GROMACS .gro file of C-alpha atoms in nm:
model
  406
    1MET     CA    1  -3.362  -3.823  -2.936
    2THR     CA    2  -3.416  -4.115  -3.174
    3LEU     CA    3  -3.477  -4.079  -3.537
    4LEU     CA    4  -3.865  -4.103  -3.505
    5THR     CA    5  -3.817  -3.740  -3.393
    6ILE     CA    6  -3.667  -3.648  -3.729
    7PHE     CA    7  -3.970  -3.814  -3.915
    8LYS     CA    8  -4.206  -3.602  -3.697
    9GLY     CA    9  -4.140  -3.306  -3.896
   10VAL     CA   10  -4.362  -3.251  -4.200
   11LEU     CA   11  -4.305  -3.106  -4.562
   12SER     CA   12  -4.636  -2.913  -4.573
   13GLY     CA   13  -4.632  -2.560  -4.529
   14VAL     CA   14  -4.247  -2.517  -4.611
   15LEU     CA   15  -4.167  -2.282  -4.903
   16MET     CA   16  -3.948  -2.455  -5.151
   17SER     CA   17  -3.798  -2.352  -5.476
   18THR     CA   18  -3.881  -2.725  -5.606
   19ALA     CA   19  -4.165  -2.936  -5.466
   20VAL     CA   20  -4.026  -3.250  -5.297
   21PHE     CA   21  -4.066  -3.538  -5.541
   22GLY     CA   22  -4.258  -3.283  -5.786
   23PHE     CA   23  -4.145  -3.072  -6.055
   24ALA     CA   24  -4.072  -2.686  -6.002
   25GLY     CA   25  -4.355  -2.463  -6.011
   26ALA     CA   26  -4.613  -2.773  -6.006
   27GLU     CA   27  -4.916  -2.740  -5.839
   28THR     CA   28  -4.933  -2.944  -5.526
   29VAL     CA   29  -5.211  -3.130  -5.385
   30SER     CA   30  -5.285  -3.046  -5.016
   31ALA     CA   31  -5.176  -3.287  -4.761
   32ALA     CA   32  -5.550  -3.310  -4.644
   33THR     CA   33  -5.614  -3.438  -5.006
   34SER     CA   34  -5.519  -3.813  -5.001
   35LYS     CA   35  -5.696  -3.952  -5.320
   36PHE     CA   36  -5.530  -3.934  -5.650
   37LYS     CA   37  -5.654  -4.027  -5.989
   38ASP     CA   38  -5.354  -4.236  -6.080
   39VAL     CA   39  -5.357  -4.420  -5.739
   40PRO     CA   40  -5.680  -4.639  -5.723
   41ALA     CA   41  -5.771  -4.814  -5.427
   42SER     CA   42  -5.653  -5.137  -5.580
   43HIS     CA   43  -5.290  -5.009  -5.614
   44TRP     CA   44  -5.053  -5.178  -5.354
   45ALA     CA   45  -4.928  -4.865  -5.217
   46SER     CA   46  -5.262  -4.688  -5.200
   47SER     CA   47  -5.269  -4.695  -4.804
   48SER     CA   48  -4.898  -4.587  -4.766
   49ILE     CA   49  -4.937  -4.304  -5.011
   50GLU     CA   50  -5.251  -4.201  -4.839
   51ALA     CA   51  -5.074  -4.200  -4.505
   52ALA     CA   52  -4.764  -4.037  -4.632
   53VAL     CA   53  -4.946  -3.773  -4.785
   54LYS     CA   54  -5.137  -3.710  -4.485
   55LYS     CA   55  -4.839  -3.668  -4.274
   56GLY     CA   56  -4.697  -3.407  -4.526
   57TYR     CA   57  -4.401  -3.639  -4.632
   58PHE     CA   58  -4.521  -3.615  -4.989
   59LYS     CA   59  -4.698  -3.370  -5.215
   60GLY     CA   60  -4.873  -3.453  -5.528
   61TYR     CA   61  -4.853  -3.310  -5.880
   62GLY     CA   62  -5.138  -3.065  -6.013
   63LYS     CA   63  -5.480  -3.206  -6.098
   64GLY     CA   64  -5.505  -3.483  -5.848
   65VAL     CA   65  -5.191  -3.670  -5.984
   66PHE     CA   66  -4.936  -3.834  -5.774
   67LYS     CA   67  -4.724  -4.043  -6.021
   68PRO     CA   68  -4.657  -4.333  -5.784
   69ASN     CA   69  -4.408  -4.506  -6.053
   70ALA     CA   70  -4.210  -4.200  -6.097
   71THR     CA   71  -3.832  -4.263  -6.015
   72VAL     CA   72  -3.667  -4.096  -5.707
   73THR     CA   73  -3.351  -3.906  -5.774
   74ARG     CA   74  -3.073  -3.852  -5.506
   75ASP     CA   75  -3.166  -3.488  -5.470
   76GLU     CA   76  -3.535  -3.555  -5.399
   77PHE     CA   77  -3.454  -3.814  -5.128
   78ALA     CA   78  -3.195  -3.626  -4.964
   79ALA     CA   79  -3.441  -3.335  -4.949
   80LEU     CA   80  -3.682  -3.578  -4.783
   81MET     CA   81  -3.456  -3.693  -4.541
   82ALA     CA   82  -3.319  -3.335  -4.453
   83ARG     CA   83  -3.652  -3.144  -4.464
   84VAL     CA   84  -3.844  -3.380  -4.237
   85SER     CA   85  -3.571  -3.342  -3.956
   86LYS     CA   86  -3.583  -3.097  -3.674
   87LEU     CA   87  -3.260  -3.206  -3.528
   88THR     CA   88  -2.959  -2.987  -3.508
   89PRO     CA   89  -2.648  -3.156  -3.649
   90THR     CA   90  -2.335  -3.149  -3.425
   91GLU     CA   91  -2.177  -2.980  -3.740
   92GLU     CA   92  -2.328  -2.784  -4.014
   93LYS     CA   93  -2.179  -2.901  -4.339
   94THR     CA   94  -2.201  -2.646  -4.622
   95ASN     CA   95  -2.118  -2.643  -4.997
   96VAL     CA   96  -2.012  -2.998  -4.969
   97PHE     CA   97  -2.060  -3.101  -5.329
   98ASN     CA   98  -1.928  -2.853  -5.580
   99ASP     CA   99  -2.197  -2.957  -5.873
  100LEU     CA  100  -2.472  -2.829  -5.639
  101LYS     CA  101  -2.385  -2.452  -5.644
  102ASN     CA  102  -2.707  -2.272  -5.725
  103HIS     CA  103  -2.905  -2.588  -5.730
  104TRP     CA  104  -3.236  -2.598  -5.546
  105SER     CA  105  -3.136  -2.904  -5.323
  106SER     CA  106  -2.794  -2.782  -5.227
  107LYS     CA  107  -2.894  -2.665  -4.875
  108GLU     CA  108  -3.113  -2.993  -4.802
  109VAL     CA  109  -2.827  -3.203  -4.952
  110ASP     CA  110  -2.582  -3.020  -4.708
  111ARG     CA  111  -2.823  -3.077  -4.419
  112ALA     CA  112  -2.856  -3.466  -4.500
  113VAL     CA  113  -2.484  -3.507  -4.516
  114SER     CA  114  -2.467  -3.309  -4.158
  115LEU     CA  115  -2.734  -3.548  -4.021
  116GLY     CA  116  -2.510  -3.849  -4.117
  117PHE     CA  117  -2.751  -3.987  -4.403
  118ILE     CA  118  -2.498  -3.934  -4.676
  119ASN     CA  119  -2.124  -3.969  -4.693
  120PRO     CA  120  -1.942  -3.747  -4.938
  121LYS     CA  121  -1.680  -3.983  -4.999
  122ASP     CA  122  -1.934  -4.211  -5.161
  123TYR     CA  123  -1.932  -3.934  -5.450
  124PRO     CA  124  -1.582  -3.832  -5.504
  125ASN     CA  125  -1.714  -3.716  -5.853
  126GLY     CA  126  -1.987  -3.510  -5.752
  127PHE     CA  127  -2.333  -3.570  -5.624
  128LYS     CA  128  -2.488  -3.565  -5.954
  129PRO     CA  129  -2.833  -3.459  -5.809
  130ASN     CA  130  -3.068  -3.584  -6.098
  131THR     CA  131  -2.936  -3.939  -6.091
  132ALA     CA  132  -3.208  -4.212  -6.015
  133LEU     CA  133  -3.128  -4.346  -5.659
  134THR     CA  134  -3.052  -4.703  -5.649
  135ARG     CA  135  -3.180  -4.949  -5.396
  136GLU     CA  136  -2.830  -5.024  -5.281
  137GLU     CA  137  -2.783  -4.619  -5.217
  138MET     CA  138  -3.107  -4.604  -5.041
  139ALA     CA  139  -3.013  -4.889  -4.791
  140LYS     CA  140  -2.702  -4.698  -4.715
  141TRP     CA  141  -2.873  -4.373  -4.662
  142LEU     CA  142  -3.141  -4.521  -4.428
  143SER     CA  143  -2.886  -4.743  -4.242
  144SER     CA  144  -2.638  -4.466  -4.197
  145GLY     CA  145  -2.915  -4.249  -4.055
  146LEU     CA  146  -3.023  -4.493  -3.801
  147ALA     CA  147  -2.629  -4.530  -3.687
  148ALA     CA  148  -2.591  -4.165  -3.676
  149LYS     CA  149  -2.835  -4.126  -3.396
  150ASP     CA  150  -2.821  -4.481  -3.242
  151LYS     CA  151  -2.526  -4.640  -3.139
  152GLU     CA  152  -2.685  -5.002  -3.116
  153PHE     CA  153  -2.748  -4.948  -3.503
  154LYS     CA  154  -2.414  -4.830  -3.553
  155GLN     CA  155  -2.276  -5.152  -3.391
  156ALA     CA  156  -2.528  -5.359  -3.594
  157LEU     CA  157  -2.342  -5.230  -3.880
  158GLU     CA  158  -2.003  -5.342  -3.744
  159ASP     CA  159  -2.179  -5.682  -3.640
  160THR     CA  160  -2.301  -5.777  -4.015
  161LYS     CA  161  -1.996  -5.678  -4.190
  162THR     CA  162  -1.947  -6.048  -4.285
  163THR     CA  163  -2.285  -6.180  -4.259
  164LEU     CA  164  -2.474  -6.355  -4.540
  165ILE     CA  165  -2.748  -6.155  -4.685
  166PRO     CA  166  -3.027  -6.411  -4.800
  167VAL     CA  167  -3.064  -6.273  -5.160
  168LYS     CA  168  -2.932  -6.415  -5.474
  169GLU     CA  169  -2.673  -6.128  -5.520
  170ALA     CA  170  -2.485  -6.261  -5.215
  171PHE     CA  171  -2.350  -6.514  -5.479
  172LYS     CA  172  -2.399  -6.381  -5.814
  173PRO     CA  173  -2.304  -6.106  -5.915
  174GLY     CA  174  -2.216  -6.044  -5.571
  175ILE     CA  175  -2.267  -5.767  -5.315
  176SER     CA  176  -1.978  -5.542  -5.246
  177GLN     CA  177  -1.795  -5.609  -4.897
  178ALA     CA  178  -1.884  -5.229  -4.827
  179SER     CA  179  -2.238  -5.267  -4.889
  180ILE     CA  180  -2.338  -5.582  -4.689
  181PRO     CA  181  -2.382  -5.425  -4.323
  182TYR     CA  182  -2.624  -5.158  -4.486
  183ILE     CA  183  -2.835  -5.393  -4.679
  184ALA     CA  184  -2.824  -5.614  -4.355
  185VAL     CA  185  -2.966  -5.326  -4.135
  186ALA     CA  186  -3.210  -5.230  -4.391
  187MET     CA  187  -3.348  -5.559  -4.453
  188GLY     CA  188  -3.288  -5.693  -4.099
  189THR     CA  189  -3.521  -5.414  -3.988
  190ASN     CA  190  -3.781  -5.474  -4.260
  191LEU     CA  191  -3.728  -5.110  -4.397
  192MET     CA  192  -3.627  -5.276  -4.743
  193SER     CA  193  -3.700  -5.637  -4.848
  194GLY     CA  194  -3.613  -5.861  -5.165
  195TYR     CA  195  -3.816  -5.930  -5.477
  196PRO     CA  196  -3.993  -6.249  -5.536
  197ASP     CA  197  -3.720  -6.378  -5.752
  198GLY     CA  198  -3.495  -6.378  -5.464
  199SER     CA  199  -3.290  -6.075  -5.561
  200PHE     CA  200  -3.229  -5.749  -5.376
  201GLY     CA  201  -3.218  -5.545  -5.685
  202LEU     CA  202  -2.898  -5.358  -5.608
  203LYS     CA  203  -2.886  -5.119  -5.902
  204ASN     CA  204  -3.278  -5.092  -5.938
  205THR     CA  205  -3.443  -4.757  -5.881
  206THR     CA  206  -3.695  -4.663  -5.629
  207THR     CA  207  -4.037  -4.534  -5.713
  208ARG     CA  208  -4.239  -4.263  -5.517
  209ALA     CA  209  -4.482  -4.550  -5.410
  210GLU     CA  210  -4.222  -4.748  -5.279
  211THR     CA  211  -4.056  -4.455  -5.079
  212SER     CA  212  -4.394  -4.398  -4.923
  213ALA     CA  213  -4.420  -4.738  -4.788
  214ILE     CA  214  -4.055  -4.697  -4.659
  215LEU     CA  215  -4.088  -4.409  -4.505
  216LEU     CA  216  -4.376  -4.527  -4.276
  217ARG     CA  217  -4.172  -4.835  -4.204
  218LEU     CA  218  -3.893  -4.623  -4.069
  219GLU     CA  219  -4.125  -4.431  -3.841
  220LYS     CA  220  -4.172  -4.762  -3.673
  221VAL     CA  221  -3.813  -4.869  -3.669
  222ASN     CA  222  -3.718  -4.527  -3.516
  223ASN     CA  223  -3.921  -4.635  -3.222
  224GLN     CA  224  -3.750  -4.948  -3.146
  225SER     CA  225  -3.413  -5.076  -3.040
  226ALA     CA  226  -3.176  -5.243  -3.279
  227ASP     CA  227  -3.191  -5.575  -3.043
  228SER     CA  228  -3.582  -5.574  -3.089
  229PHE     CA  229  -3.559  -5.710  -3.458
  230THR     CA  230  -3.550  -6.076  -3.492
  231ASP     CA  231  -3.397  -6.073  -3.846
  232LEU     CA  232  -3.140  -5.840  -3.766
  233ASN     CA  233  -3.033  -6.038  -3.441
  234GLU     CA  234  -2.995  -6.325  -3.652
  235LEU     CA  235  -2.783  -6.137  -3.933
  236ARG     CA  236  -2.574  -6.002  -3.663
  237MET     CA  237  -2.523  -6.343  -3.507
  238VAL     CA  238  -2.429  -6.483  -3.838
  239GLY     CA  239  -2.192  -6.196  -3.873
  240THR     CA  240  -2.021  -6.237  -3.564
  241LYS     CA  241  -2.057  -6.620  -3.465
  242LYS     CA  242  -2.087  -6.756  -3.823
  243THR     CA  243  -2.382  -6.954  -3.716
  244ASN     CA  244  -2.746  -6.892  -3.610
  245LEU     CA  245  -2.775  -7.243  -3.431
  246GLU     CA  246  -2.845  -7.120  -3.077
  247LEU     CA  247  -3.105  -6.854  -3.196
  248VAL     CA  248  -3.329  -7.081  -3.382
  249THR     CA  249  -3.290  -7.445  -3.254
  250PRO     CA  250  -3.260  -7.616  -2.919
  251PHE     CA  251  -2.897  -7.680  -2.980
  252THR     CA  252  -2.582  -7.528  -2.883
  253THR     CA  253  -2.206  -7.510  -2.946
  254GLY     CA  254  -2.136  -7.485  -2.551
  255ASN     CA  255  -1.821  -7.341  -2.455
  256THR     CA  256  -1.679  -7.360  -2.804
  257SER     CA  257  -1.753  -7.132  -3.102
  258PHE     CA  258  -1.817  -7.192  -3.459
  259SER     CA  259  -1.616  -6.851  -3.558
  260ASP     CA  260  -1.312  -7.041  -3.400
  261ILE     CA  261  -1.304  -7.272  -3.697
  262SER     CA  262  -1.451  -7.069  -3.972
  263GLY     CA  263  -1.185  -7.003  -4.241
  264LYS     CA  264  -0.958  -7.277  -4.129
  265LYS     CA  265  -0.843  -7.584  -4.313
  266LYS     CA  266  -0.906  -7.969  -4.254
  267THR     CA  267  -0.731  -8.233  -4.456
  268PHE     CA  268  -0.932  -8.543  -4.585
  269ARG     CA  269  -0.835  -8.855  -4.405
  270ASN     CA  270  -0.791  -9.031  -4.722
  271GLY     CA  271  -0.538  -8.727  -4.858
  272ALA     CA  272  -0.801  -8.660  -5.152
  273GLY     CA  273  -0.799  -8.316  -5.066
  274THR     CA  274  -0.881  -8.043  -4.800
  275LEU     CA  275  -1.173  -7.809  -4.700
  276GLU     CA  276  -1.262  -7.491  -4.550
  277VAL     CA  277  -1.543  -7.430  -4.334
  278HIS     CA  278  -1.740  -7.093  -4.343
  279ARG     CA  279  -2.088  -7.065  -4.195
  280PHE     CA  280  -2.346  -7.303  -4.036
  281ILE     CA  281  -2.717  -7.199  -4.088
  282ALA     CA  282  -3.004  -7.378  -3.921
  283VAL     CA  283  -3.379  -7.335  -3.980
  284ASP     CA  284  -3.669  -7.417  -3.720
  285THR     CA  285  -3.942  -7.575  -3.934
  286GLN     CA  286  -4.145  -7.722  -3.632
  287LYS     CA  287  -4.422  -7.480  -3.750
  288TRP     CA  288  -4.379  -7.534  -4.123
  289ASN     CA  289  -4.615  -7.196  -4.188
  290ALA     CA  290  -4.413  -6.995  -3.918
  291LYS     CA  291  -4.050  -7.098  -3.993
  292LYS     CA  292  -3.802  -6.951  -3.776
  293SER     CA  293  -3.514  -6.797  -3.967
  294VAL     CA  294  -3.460  -6.522  -4.203
  295TYR     CA  295  -3.278  -6.796  -4.411
  296ALA     CA  296  -3.588  -7.002  -4.443
  297PRO     CA  297  -3.667  -6.917  -4.789
  298PHE     CA  298  -3.297  -6.921  -4.876
  299PHE     CA  299  -3.275  -7.312  -4.803
  300VAL     CA  300  -3.608  -7.464  -4.729
  301ALA     CA  301  -3.861  -7.529  -5.016
  302ASP     CA  302  -4.218  -7.667  -5.023
  303SER     CA  303  -4.106  -7.975  -5.167
  304ASP     CA  304  -3.910  -8.038  -4.842
  305LYS     CA  305  -4.220  -8.031  -4.631
  306ASP     CA  306  -4.301  -8.395  -4.605
  307PHE     CA  307  -3.959  -8.536  -4.553
  308ILE     CA  308  -3.891  -8.267  -4.260
  309ASN     CA  309  -4.239  -8.294  -4.100
  310GLN     CA  310  -4.246  -8.663  -4.103
  311ARG     CA  311  -3.908  -8.682  -3.926
  312LYS     CA  312  -3.944  -8.362  -3.713
  313VAL     CA  313  -3.599  -8.248  -3.785
  314PHE     CA  314  -3.431  -7.917  -3.804
  315PRO     CA  315  -3.277  -7.870  -4.145
  316SER     CA  316  -2.932  -7.724  -4.152
  317PHE     CA  317  -2.657  -7.607  -4.387
  318LEU     CA  318  -2.295  -7.596  -4.360
  319GLN     CA  319  -2.100  -7.373  -4.615
  320ILE     CA  320  -1.776  -7.534  -4.711
  321THR     CA  321  -1.497  -7.496  -4.991
  322ILE     CA  322  -1.379  -7.813  -5.114
  323TYR     CA  323  -0.994  -7.810  -5.252
  324PRO     CA  324  -0.964  -8.130  -5.473
  325LYS     CA  325  -0.623  -8.277  -5.465
  326SER     CA  326  -0.667  -8.635  -5.607
  327LYS     CA  327  -0.679  -8.697  -5.973
  328ASN     CA  328  -1.038  -8.752  -6.115
  329PHE     CA  329  -1.177  -8.599  -5.778
  330ASP     CA  330  -1.536  -8.693  -5.747
  331VAL     CA  331  -1.818  -8.689  -5.451
  332SER     CA  332  -1.684  -9.015  -5.335
  333HIS     CA  333  -1.352  -8.887  -5.231
  334TYR     CA  334  -1.525  -8.619  -5.012
  335TYR     CA  335  -1.747  -8.874  -4.847
  336ASN     CA  336  -1.475  -9.119  -4.762
  337GLY     CA  337  -1.246  -8.831  -4.669
  338THR     CA  338  -1.466  -8.673  -4.401
  339ILE     CA  339  -1.624  -8.867  -4.097
  340ASP     CA  340  -1.719  -8.558  -3.871
  341PHE     CA  341  -1.977  -8.304  -3.903
  342THR     CA  342  -1.825  -8.169  -4.229
  343ASN     CA  343  -1.950  -8.470  -4.381
  344GLY     CA  344  -2.312  -8.358  -4.531
  345GLY     CA  345  -2.534  -8.437  -4.823
  346PRO     CA  346  -2.674  -8.231  -5.117
  347ILE     CA  347  -2.958  -7.986  -5.105
  348ILE     CA  348  -3.225  -8.156  -5.314
  349ASN     CA  349  -3.459  -7.894  -5.400
  350ASP     CA  350  -3.423  -7.600  -5.657
  351LEU     CA  351  -3.350  -7.328  -5.414
  352PRO     CA  352  -2.963  -7.362  -5.517
  353ASN     CA  353  -3.062  -7.271  -5.868
  354LYS     CA  354  -3.277  -6.969  -5.764
  355PHE     CA  355  -3.036  -6.783  -5.561
  356GLY     CA  356  -2.714  -6.901  -5.749
  357TYR     CA  357  -2.539  -7.109  -5.477
  358ASN     CA  358  -2.377  -7.458  -5.510
  359THR     CA  359  -2.445  -7.765  -5.333
  360LEU     CA  360  -2.295  -8.127  -5.360
  361PRO     CA  361  -2.350  -8.257  -5.727
  362ARG     CA  362  -2.563  -8.585  -5.742
  363MET     CA  363  -2.424  -8.685  -6.110
  364ASP     CA  364  -2.147  -8.617  -6.318
  365THR     CA  365  -1.960  -8.539  -6.002
  366LYS     CA  366  -1.586  -8.568  -6.161
  367GLU     CA  367  -1.702  -8.308  -6.420
  368PHE     CA  368  -1.820  -8.073  -6.138
  369PHE     CA  369  -1.487  -8.095  -5.964
  370ALA     CA  370  -1.272  -8.100  -6.251
  371ASP     CA  371  -1.021  -7.793  -6.290
  372LYS     CA  372  -1.143  -7.701  -5.912
  373SER     CA  373  -0.797  -7.717  -5.750
  374LYS     CA  374  -0.853  -7.349  -5.659
  375GLY     CA  375  -1.155  -7.456  -5.469
  376VAL     CA  376  -1.548  -7.492  -5.511
  377THR     CA  377  -1.738  -7.322  -5.246
  378LEU     CA  378  -2.096  -7.528  -5.186
  379TRP     CA  379  -2.337  -7.595  -4.900
  380VAL     CA  380  -2.407  -7.929  -4.760
  381THR     CA  381  -2.718  -8.017  -4.554
  382HIS     CA  382  -2.773  -8.213  -4.217
  383TYR     CA  383  -3.092  -8.271  -4.043
  384LEU     CA  384  -3.103  -8.232  -3.659
  385LYS     CA  385  -3.315  -8.434  -3.446
  386ASP     CA  386  -3.427  -8.302  -3.099
  387GLY     CA  387  -3.249  -8.536  -2.831
  388GLN     CA  388  -3.039  -8.708  -3.086
  389PHE     CA  389  -2.778  -8.457  -3.218
  390ASN     CA  390  -2.438  -8.457  -3.068
  391SER     CA  391  -2.139  -8.406  -3.316
  392GLN     CA  392  -1.815  -8.189  -3.363
  393ILE     CA  393  -1.567  -8.052  -3.597
  394ASP     CA  394  -1.193  -8.074  -3.581
  395MET     CA  395  -0.968  -7.848  -3.784
  396ASP     CA  396  -0.592  -7.922  -3.877
  397ASP     CA  397  -0.458  -7.657  -3.618
  398GLY     CA  398  -0.645  -7.831  -3.324
  399SER     CA  399  -0.946  -7.589  -3.313
  400VAL     CA  400  -1.277  -7.749  -3.251
  401VAL     CA  401  -1.626  -7.683  -3.224
  402TYR     CA  402  -1.878  -7.918  -3.049
  403PHE     CA  403  -2.256  -7.928  -3.105
  404SER     CA  404  -2.509  -8.072  -2.855
  405GLN     CA  405  -2.855  -8.021  -2.691
  406LYS     CA  406  -2.889  -7.717  -2.493
   0.00000   0.00000   0.00000
């Protein structure tokens, strides 16, 4: 049974001590009434709210009010996850949280825990039901629910533990290692997405309007297999193979693997320092308005269009950490010290600033590398030409990866 079965249930007609996403004792709007005074047709989520209400997922408030901008709390979202489920948990958890004794949501929260949405270990100091649910929490609850009922989604969580999430928090202030796979599954299935400024908004709260849209997406996700999601497949590949090369380009590493060299050291031939390689990301821009790669907005800007289109190349991006050794190390030490594919150029658009990652400096390079003996992680770029690309990377321990045409 898939999680789609879970969301076939409805909240309408169920007697509750507190209306889901409403106040205790509030007059609820009938599920058949889908128009609210505070949700005009021009509202971005009007159709989602209407659909969610008709399905019985939501109840409005009295006098035709929905309160689309109201913040969703932990107990409300737990109740929503639990009450729409018709599944019988393998094990019924009871009295999971001491601070829910005599609370209206206690049974619903227990049921959400039993169904795998919530891990009690995440709340060692109590559930604190009235706390606003963060987007980071929501991603974990949704992804955990998928994994609890589908072994392929569970495997997707394993595959994305070390993937790169294409949002600015991947660098600053950083996503906790524990949260990476849950956000990867939530974004890879399009259950959740980032904001226009490039952030995911880890600590942002979620509104009733946003939740209505997410629930409708979840219906569709639950009807699909984990490997049917292109973005999730790419995030999984980057997590396991450290590159998306074969997924989005006509190139291959053949019988070698980029993961075999990831995390290993290479000494500059001029002795000026060493570097470590991490990931290799490519983007298919052959159709500019339909770029192939979840990382396209992360690395490729409109300002790159003419250069890339005229040359008909595949932009690619290598993540490395440089450990300077020579005194007054600058970018020329790097260029002269590497002659294989670890030698790349700077990213010249504004995306490094937007997302907060480093690229090779073009000015004041001595100052950039000063006091960086402990290493500086950055991205360098290459442009791969179809029919004209053949290269390799050799590491100090003898491991090697080859790049060539498929």
